[in-house]
PDB file of C-alpha atoms in Angstrom:
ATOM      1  CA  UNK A   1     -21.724  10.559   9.827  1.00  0.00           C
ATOM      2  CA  UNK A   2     -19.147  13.135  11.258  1.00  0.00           C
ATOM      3  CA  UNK A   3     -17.776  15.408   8.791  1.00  0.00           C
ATOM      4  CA  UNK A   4     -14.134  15.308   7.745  1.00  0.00           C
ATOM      5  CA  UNK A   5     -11.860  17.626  10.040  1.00  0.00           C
ATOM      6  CA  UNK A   6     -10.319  20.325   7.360  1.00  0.00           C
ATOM      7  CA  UNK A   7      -8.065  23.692   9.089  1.00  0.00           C
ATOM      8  CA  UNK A   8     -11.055  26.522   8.126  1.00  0.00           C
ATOM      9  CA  UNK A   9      -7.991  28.414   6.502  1.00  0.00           C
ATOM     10  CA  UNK A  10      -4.186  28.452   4.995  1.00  0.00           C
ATOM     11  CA  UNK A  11      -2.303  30.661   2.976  1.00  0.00           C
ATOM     12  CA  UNK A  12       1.122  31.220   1.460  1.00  0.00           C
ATOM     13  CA  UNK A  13       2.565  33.621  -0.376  1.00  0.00           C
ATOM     14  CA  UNK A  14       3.288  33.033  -4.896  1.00  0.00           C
ATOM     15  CA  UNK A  15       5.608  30.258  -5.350  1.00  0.00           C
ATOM     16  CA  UNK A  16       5.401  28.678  -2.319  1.00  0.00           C
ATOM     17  CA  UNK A  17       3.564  25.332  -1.239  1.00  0.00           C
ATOM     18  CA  UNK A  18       1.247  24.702   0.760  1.00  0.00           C
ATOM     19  CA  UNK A  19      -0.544  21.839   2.240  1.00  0.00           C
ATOM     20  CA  UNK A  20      -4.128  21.476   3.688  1.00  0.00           C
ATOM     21  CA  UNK A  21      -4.924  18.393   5.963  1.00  0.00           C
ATOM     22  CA  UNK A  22      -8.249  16.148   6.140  1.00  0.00           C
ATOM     23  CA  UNK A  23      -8.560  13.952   9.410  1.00  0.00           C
ATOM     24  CA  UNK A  24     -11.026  11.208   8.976  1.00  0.00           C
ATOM     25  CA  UNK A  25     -11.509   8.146  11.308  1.00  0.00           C
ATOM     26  CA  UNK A  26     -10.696   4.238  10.328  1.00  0.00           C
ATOM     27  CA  UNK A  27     -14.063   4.207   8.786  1.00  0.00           C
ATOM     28  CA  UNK A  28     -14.182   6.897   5.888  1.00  0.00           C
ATOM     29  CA  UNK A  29     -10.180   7.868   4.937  1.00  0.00           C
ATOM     30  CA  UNK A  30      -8.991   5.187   6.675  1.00  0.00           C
ATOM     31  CA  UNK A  31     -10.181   2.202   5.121  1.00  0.00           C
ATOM     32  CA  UNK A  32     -10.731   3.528   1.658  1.00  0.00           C
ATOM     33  CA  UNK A  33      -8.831   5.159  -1.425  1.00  0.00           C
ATOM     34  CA  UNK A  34     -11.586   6.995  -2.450  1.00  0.00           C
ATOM     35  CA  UNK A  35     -10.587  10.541  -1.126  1.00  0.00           C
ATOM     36  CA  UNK A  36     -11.147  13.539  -3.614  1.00  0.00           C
ATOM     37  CA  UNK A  37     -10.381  17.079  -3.244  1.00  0.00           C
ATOM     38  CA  UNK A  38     -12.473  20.161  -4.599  1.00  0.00           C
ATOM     39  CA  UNK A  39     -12.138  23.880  -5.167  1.00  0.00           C
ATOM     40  CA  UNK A  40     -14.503  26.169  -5.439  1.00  0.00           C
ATOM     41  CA  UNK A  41     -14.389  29.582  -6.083  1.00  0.00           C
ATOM     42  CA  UNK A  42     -17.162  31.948  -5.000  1.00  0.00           C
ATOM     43  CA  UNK A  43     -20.293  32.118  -6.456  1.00  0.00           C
ATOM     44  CA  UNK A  44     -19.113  29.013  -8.825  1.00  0.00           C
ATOM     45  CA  UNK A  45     -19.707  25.210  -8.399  1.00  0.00           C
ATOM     46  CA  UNK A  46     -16.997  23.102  -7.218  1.00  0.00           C
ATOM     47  CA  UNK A  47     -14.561  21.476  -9.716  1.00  0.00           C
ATOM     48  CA  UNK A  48     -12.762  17.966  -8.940  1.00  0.00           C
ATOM     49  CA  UNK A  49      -9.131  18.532  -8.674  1.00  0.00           C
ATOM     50  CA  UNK A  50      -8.281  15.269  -6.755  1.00  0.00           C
ATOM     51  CA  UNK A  51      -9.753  11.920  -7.014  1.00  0.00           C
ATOM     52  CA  UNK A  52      -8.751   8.673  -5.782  1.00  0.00           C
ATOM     53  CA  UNK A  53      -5.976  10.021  -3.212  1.00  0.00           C
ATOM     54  CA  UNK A  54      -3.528  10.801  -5.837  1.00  0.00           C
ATOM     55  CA  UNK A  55      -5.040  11.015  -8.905  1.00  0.00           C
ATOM     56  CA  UNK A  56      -5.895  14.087 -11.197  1.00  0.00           C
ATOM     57  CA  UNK A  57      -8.026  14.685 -13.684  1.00  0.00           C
ATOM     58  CA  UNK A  58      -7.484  15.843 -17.288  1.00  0.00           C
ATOM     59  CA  UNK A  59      -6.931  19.660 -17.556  1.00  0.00           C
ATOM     60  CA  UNK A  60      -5.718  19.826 -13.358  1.00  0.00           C
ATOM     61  CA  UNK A  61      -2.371  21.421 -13.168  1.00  0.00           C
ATOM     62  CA  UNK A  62       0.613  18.876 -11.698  1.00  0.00           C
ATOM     63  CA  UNK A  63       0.762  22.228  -8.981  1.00  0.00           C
ATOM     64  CA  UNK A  64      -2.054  19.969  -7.392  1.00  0.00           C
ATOM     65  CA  UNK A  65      -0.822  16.577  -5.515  1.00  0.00           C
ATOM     66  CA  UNK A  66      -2.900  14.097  -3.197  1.00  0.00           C
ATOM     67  CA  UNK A  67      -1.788  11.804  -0.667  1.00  0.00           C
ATOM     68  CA  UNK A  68      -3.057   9.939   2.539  1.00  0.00           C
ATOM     69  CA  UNK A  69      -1.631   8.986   5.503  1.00  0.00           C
ATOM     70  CA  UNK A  70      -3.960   6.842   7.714  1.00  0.00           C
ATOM     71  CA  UNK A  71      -6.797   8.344   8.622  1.00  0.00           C
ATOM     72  CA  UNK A  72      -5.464  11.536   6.954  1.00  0.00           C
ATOM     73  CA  UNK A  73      -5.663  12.724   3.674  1.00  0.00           C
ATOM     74  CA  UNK A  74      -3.892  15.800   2.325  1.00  0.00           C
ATOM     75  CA  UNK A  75      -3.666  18.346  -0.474  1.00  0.00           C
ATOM     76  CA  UNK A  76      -1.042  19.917  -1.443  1.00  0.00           C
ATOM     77  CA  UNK A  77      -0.480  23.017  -3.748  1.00  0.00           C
ATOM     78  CA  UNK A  78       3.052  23.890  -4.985  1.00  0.00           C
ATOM     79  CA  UNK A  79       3.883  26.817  -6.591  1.00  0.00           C
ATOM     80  CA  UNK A  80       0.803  29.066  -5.347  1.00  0.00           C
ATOM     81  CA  UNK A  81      -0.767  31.557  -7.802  1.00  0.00           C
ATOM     82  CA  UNK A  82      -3.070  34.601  -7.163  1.00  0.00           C
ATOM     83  CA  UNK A  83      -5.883  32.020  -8.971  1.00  0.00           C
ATOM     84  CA  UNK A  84      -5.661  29.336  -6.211  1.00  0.00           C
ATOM     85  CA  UNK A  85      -7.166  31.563  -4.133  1.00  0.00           C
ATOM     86  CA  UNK A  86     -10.757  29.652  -3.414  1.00  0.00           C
ATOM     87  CA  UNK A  87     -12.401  27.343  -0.647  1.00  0.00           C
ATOM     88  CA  UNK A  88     -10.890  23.692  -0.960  1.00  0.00           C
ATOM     89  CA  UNK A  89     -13.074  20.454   0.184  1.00  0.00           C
ATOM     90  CA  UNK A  90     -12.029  17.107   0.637  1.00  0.00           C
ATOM     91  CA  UNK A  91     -14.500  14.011   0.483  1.00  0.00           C
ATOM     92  CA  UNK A  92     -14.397   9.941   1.151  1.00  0.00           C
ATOM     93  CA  UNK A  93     -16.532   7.495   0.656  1.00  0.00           C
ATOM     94  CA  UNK A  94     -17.502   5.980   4.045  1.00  0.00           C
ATOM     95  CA  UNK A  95     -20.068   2.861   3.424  1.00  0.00           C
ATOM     96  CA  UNK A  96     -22.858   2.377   5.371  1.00  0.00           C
ATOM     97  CA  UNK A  97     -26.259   4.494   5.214  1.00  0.00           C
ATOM     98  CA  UNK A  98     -24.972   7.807   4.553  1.00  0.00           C
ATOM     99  CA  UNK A  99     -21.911   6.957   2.403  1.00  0.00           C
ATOM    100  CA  UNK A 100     -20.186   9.927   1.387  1.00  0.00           C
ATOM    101  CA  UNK A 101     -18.691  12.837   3.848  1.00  0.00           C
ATOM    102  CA  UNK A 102     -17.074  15.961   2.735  1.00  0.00           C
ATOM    103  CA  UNK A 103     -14.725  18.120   5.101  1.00  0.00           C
ATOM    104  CA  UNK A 104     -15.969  21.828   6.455  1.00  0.00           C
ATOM    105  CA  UNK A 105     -13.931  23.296   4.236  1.00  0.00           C
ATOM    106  CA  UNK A 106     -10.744  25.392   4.064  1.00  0.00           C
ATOM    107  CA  UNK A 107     -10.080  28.899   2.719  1.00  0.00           C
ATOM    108  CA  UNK A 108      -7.086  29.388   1.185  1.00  0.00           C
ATOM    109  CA  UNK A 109      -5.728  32.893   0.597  1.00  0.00           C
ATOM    110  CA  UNK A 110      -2.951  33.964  -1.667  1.00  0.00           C
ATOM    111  CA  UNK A 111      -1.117  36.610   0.304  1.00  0.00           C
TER     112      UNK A 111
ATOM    113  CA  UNK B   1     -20.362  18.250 -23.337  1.00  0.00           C
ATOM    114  CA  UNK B   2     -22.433  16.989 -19.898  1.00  0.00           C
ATOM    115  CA  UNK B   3     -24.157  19.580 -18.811  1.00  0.00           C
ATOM    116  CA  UNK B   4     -26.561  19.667 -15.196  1.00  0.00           C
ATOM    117  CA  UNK B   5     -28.978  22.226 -14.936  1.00  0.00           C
ATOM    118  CA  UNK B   6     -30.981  23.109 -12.311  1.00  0.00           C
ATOM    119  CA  UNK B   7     -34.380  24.478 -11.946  1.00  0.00           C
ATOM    120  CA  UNK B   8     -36.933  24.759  -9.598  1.00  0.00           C
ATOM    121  CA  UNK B   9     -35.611  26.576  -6.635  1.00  0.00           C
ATOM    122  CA  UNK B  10     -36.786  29.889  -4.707  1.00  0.00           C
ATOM    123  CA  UNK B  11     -38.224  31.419  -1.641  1.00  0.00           C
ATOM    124  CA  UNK B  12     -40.239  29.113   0.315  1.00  0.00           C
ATOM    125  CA  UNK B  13     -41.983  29.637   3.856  1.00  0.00           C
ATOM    126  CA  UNK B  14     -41.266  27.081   6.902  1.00  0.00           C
ATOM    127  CA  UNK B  15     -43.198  23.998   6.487  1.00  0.00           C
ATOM    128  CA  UNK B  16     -43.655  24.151   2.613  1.00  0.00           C
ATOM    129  CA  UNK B  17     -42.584  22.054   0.047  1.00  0.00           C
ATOM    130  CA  UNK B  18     -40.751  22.572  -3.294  1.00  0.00           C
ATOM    131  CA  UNK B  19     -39.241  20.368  -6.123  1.00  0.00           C
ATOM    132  CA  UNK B  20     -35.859  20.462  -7.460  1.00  0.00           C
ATOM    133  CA  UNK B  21     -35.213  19.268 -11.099  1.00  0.00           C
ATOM    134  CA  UNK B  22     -31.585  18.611 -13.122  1.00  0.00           C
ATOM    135  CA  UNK B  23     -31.987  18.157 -16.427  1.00  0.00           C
ATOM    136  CA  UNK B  24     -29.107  15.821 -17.607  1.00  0.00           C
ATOM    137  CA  UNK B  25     -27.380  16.107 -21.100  1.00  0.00           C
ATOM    138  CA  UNK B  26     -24.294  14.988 -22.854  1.00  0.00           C
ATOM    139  CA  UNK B  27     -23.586  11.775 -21.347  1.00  0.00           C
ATOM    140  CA  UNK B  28     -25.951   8.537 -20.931  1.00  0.00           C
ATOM    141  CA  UNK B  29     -27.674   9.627 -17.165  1.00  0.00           C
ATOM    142  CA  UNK B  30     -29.372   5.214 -16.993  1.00  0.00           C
ATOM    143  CA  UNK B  31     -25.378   4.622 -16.983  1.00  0.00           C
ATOM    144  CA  UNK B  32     -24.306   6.710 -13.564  1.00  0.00           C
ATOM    145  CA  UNK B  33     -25.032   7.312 -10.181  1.00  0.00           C
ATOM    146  CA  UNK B  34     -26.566  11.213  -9.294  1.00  0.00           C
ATOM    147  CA  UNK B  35     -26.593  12.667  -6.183  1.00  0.00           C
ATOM    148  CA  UNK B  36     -27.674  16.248  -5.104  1.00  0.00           C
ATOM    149  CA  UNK B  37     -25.384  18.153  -2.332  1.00  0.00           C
ATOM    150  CA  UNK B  38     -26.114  21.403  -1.222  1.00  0.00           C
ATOM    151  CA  UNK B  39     -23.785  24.990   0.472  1.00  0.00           C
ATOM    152  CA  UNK B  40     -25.645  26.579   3.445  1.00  0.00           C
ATOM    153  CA  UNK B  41     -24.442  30.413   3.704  1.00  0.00           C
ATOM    154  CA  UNK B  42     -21.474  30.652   5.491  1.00  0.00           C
ATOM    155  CA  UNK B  43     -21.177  26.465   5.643  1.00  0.00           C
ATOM    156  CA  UNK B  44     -19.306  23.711   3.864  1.00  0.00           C
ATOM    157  CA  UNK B  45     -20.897  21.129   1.202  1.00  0.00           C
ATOM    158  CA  UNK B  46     -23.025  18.436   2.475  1.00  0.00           C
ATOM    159  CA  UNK B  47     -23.917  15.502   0.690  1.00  0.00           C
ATOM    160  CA  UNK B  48     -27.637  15.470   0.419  1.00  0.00           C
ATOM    161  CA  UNK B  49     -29.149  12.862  -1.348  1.00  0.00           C
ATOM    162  CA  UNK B  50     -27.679  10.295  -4.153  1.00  0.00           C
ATOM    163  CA  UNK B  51     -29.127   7.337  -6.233  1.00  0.00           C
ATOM    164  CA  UNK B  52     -27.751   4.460  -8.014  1.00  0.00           C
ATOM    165  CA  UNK B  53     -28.167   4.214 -11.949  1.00  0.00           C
ATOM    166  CA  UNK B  54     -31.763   2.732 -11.962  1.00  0.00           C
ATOM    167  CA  UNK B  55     -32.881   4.754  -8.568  1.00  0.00           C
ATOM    168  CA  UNK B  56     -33.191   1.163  -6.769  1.00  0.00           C
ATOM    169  CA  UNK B  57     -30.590   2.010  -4.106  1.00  0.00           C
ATOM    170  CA  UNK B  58     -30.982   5.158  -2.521  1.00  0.00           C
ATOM    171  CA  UNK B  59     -29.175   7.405   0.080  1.00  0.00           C
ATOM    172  CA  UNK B  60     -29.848  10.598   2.396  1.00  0.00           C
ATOM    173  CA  UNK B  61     -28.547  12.258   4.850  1.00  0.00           C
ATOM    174  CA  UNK B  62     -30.022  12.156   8.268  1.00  0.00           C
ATOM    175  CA  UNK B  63     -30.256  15.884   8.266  1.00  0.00           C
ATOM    176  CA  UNK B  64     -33.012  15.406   5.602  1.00  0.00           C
ATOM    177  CA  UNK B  65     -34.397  11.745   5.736  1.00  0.00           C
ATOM    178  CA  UNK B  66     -38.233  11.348   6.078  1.00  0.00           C
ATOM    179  CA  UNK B  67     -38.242  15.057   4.507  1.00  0.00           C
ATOM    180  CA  UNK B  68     -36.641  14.474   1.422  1.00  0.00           C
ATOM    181  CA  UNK B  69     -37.480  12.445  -1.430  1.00  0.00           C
ATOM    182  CA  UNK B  70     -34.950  11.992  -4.491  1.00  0.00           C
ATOM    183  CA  UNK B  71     -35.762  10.321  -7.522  1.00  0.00           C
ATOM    184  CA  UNK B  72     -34.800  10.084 -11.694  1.00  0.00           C
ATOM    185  CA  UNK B  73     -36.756   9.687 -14.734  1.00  0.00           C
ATOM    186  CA  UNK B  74     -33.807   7.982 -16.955  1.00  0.00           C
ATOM    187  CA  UNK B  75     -36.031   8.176 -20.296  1.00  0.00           C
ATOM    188  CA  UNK B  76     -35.822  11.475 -19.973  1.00  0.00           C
ATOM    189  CA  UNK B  77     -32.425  12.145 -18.359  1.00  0.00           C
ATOM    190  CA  UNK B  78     -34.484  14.410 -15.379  1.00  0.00           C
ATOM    191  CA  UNK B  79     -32.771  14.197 -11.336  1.00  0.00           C
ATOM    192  CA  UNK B  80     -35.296  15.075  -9.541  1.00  0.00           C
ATOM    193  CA  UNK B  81     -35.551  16.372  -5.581  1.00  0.00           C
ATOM    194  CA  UNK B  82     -39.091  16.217  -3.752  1.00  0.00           C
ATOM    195  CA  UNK B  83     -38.563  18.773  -0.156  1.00  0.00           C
ATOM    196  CA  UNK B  84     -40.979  18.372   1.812  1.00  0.00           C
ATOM    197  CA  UNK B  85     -41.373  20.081   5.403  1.00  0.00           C
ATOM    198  CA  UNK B  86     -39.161  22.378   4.842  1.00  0.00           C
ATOM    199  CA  UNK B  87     -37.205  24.007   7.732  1.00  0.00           C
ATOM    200  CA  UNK B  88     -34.962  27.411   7.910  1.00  0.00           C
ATOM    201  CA  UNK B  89     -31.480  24.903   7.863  1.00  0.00           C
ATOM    202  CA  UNK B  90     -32.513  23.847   4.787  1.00  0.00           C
ATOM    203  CA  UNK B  91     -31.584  27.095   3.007  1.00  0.00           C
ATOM    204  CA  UNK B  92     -28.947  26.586   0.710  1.00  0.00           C
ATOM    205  CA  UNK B  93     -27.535  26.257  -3.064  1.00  0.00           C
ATOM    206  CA  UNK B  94     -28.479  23.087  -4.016  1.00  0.00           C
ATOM    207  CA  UNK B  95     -26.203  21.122  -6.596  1.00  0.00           C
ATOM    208  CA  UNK B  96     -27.124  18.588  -8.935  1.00  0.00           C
ATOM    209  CA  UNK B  97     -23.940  16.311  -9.739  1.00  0.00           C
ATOM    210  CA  UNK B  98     -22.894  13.198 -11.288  1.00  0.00           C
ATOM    211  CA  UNK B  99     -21.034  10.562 -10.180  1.00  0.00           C
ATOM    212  CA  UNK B 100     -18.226   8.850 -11.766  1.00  0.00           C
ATOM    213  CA  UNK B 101     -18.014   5.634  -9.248  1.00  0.00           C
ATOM    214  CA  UNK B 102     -15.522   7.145  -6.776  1.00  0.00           C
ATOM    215  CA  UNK B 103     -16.038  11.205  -6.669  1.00  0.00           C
ATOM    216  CA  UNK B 104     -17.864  13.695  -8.745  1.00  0.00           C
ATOM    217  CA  UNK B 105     -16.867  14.636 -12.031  1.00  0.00           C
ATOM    218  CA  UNK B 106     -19.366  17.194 -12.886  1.00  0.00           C
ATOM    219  CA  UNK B 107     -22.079  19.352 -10.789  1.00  0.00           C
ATOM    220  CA  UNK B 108     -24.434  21.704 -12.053  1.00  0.00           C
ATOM    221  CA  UNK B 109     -24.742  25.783 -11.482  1.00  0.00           C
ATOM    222  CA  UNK B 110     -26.500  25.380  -8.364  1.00  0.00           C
ATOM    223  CA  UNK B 111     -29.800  26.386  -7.366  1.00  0.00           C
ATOM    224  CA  UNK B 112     -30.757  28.586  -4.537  1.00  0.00           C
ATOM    225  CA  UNK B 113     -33.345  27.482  -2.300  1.00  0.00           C
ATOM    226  CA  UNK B 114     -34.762  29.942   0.851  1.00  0.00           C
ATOM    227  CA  UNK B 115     -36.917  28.836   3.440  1.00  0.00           C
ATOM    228  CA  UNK B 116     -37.998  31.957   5.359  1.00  0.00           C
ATOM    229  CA  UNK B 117     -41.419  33.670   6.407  1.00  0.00           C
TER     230      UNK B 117
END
């Protein structure tokens, strides 16, 4: 199973948004809503921040929004603060023998 | 609170084995899938290894099958990793983490494992 195509970095100044892409195929983002997003900072495990395409979990900031476009998923991150600075992963569900794939990762860096 | 901790890990040479353990609290581990994913240096996550509630249907990655053996104890809430054969790729943090049916709602601290002479 191919991993998930993520940019290996963004970043944007405070305030503004910014948006990091994750480019599947019609068998893992494609054919399924189960696309989360992660951030992890360094030296810490990841925490879910996305689930489900859109969803977020109790405790996430609304700064944090999912959405999915075909075989692409995306994350966006409005209103950027020094404390989104981390590494951001997104994961799908694929089927098949190795079900799950996560992207390679993107580094995001508050300017 | 769930909590996921890891023990186990360390500095093992090429070829050698060692056994990862989670010990699972807080939540009712029979009732959810577990998986363990690990971070190379300098790499992205990659799913290892999960199993469904009762350990009946079981995954890996192909980076690891016929090396890696995962398995659960749900009497006593244990995850458990069996790494066999181990090669220099396979040094990593390994994560222990639960699933709640469509992502991961909680991982452990991570354990580092080394494979180097």
């Amino acid at each position: 199973q191919s991993a998930l195509t993520q940019p290996a970095s963004v970043s944007g100044s405070p305030g503004q948004s910014i948006t990091i892409s994750c480019t599947g195929s019609s068998s893992d983002v494609g054919s399924y809503n189960r696309v989360s997003w992660y951030q992890q900072h360094p030296g810490k495990a990841p925490d879910v921040i996305i689930y489900e395409v859109t969803k977020r979990p109790s405790g996430v900031s609304d700064r944090f929004s999912g959405s999915k476009s075909g075989n692409t998923a995306s994350l966006t991150i409005s209103g950027l603060q020094a404390e989104d600075e981390a590494e951001y992963y997104c994961c799908s569900y694929a089927g098949g023998s190795s079900p799950w794939v996560f992207g390679g990762g993107t580094k995001l860096t508050v300017l | 609170q769930v909590q996921l901790v890891e023990s186990g890990g360390g500095l093992v040479k090429p070829g050698g084995s060692l056994r990862l353990s989670c010990a699972a609290s807080g939540f009712t581990f029979s009732d959810y899938y577990m998986s363990w994913i690990r971070k190379a240096p300098g790499q992205g996550l990659e799913w290892v290894s999960y199993s469904d509630s009762r350990g009946k249907t079981i995954y890996y990655s192909d980076s690891v099958k016929g090396r890696f053996t995962i398995s659960r104890d749900n009497a006593k809430g244990l995850l458990s990793l069996q790494m066999n054969s181990l090669r220099a790729e396979d040094t990593a943090v390994y994560y222990c983490a639960k699933l709640a049916y469509s992502y991961i709602d909680y991982w452990g601290q991570g354990i580092l494992v080394t494979v180097s002479s």
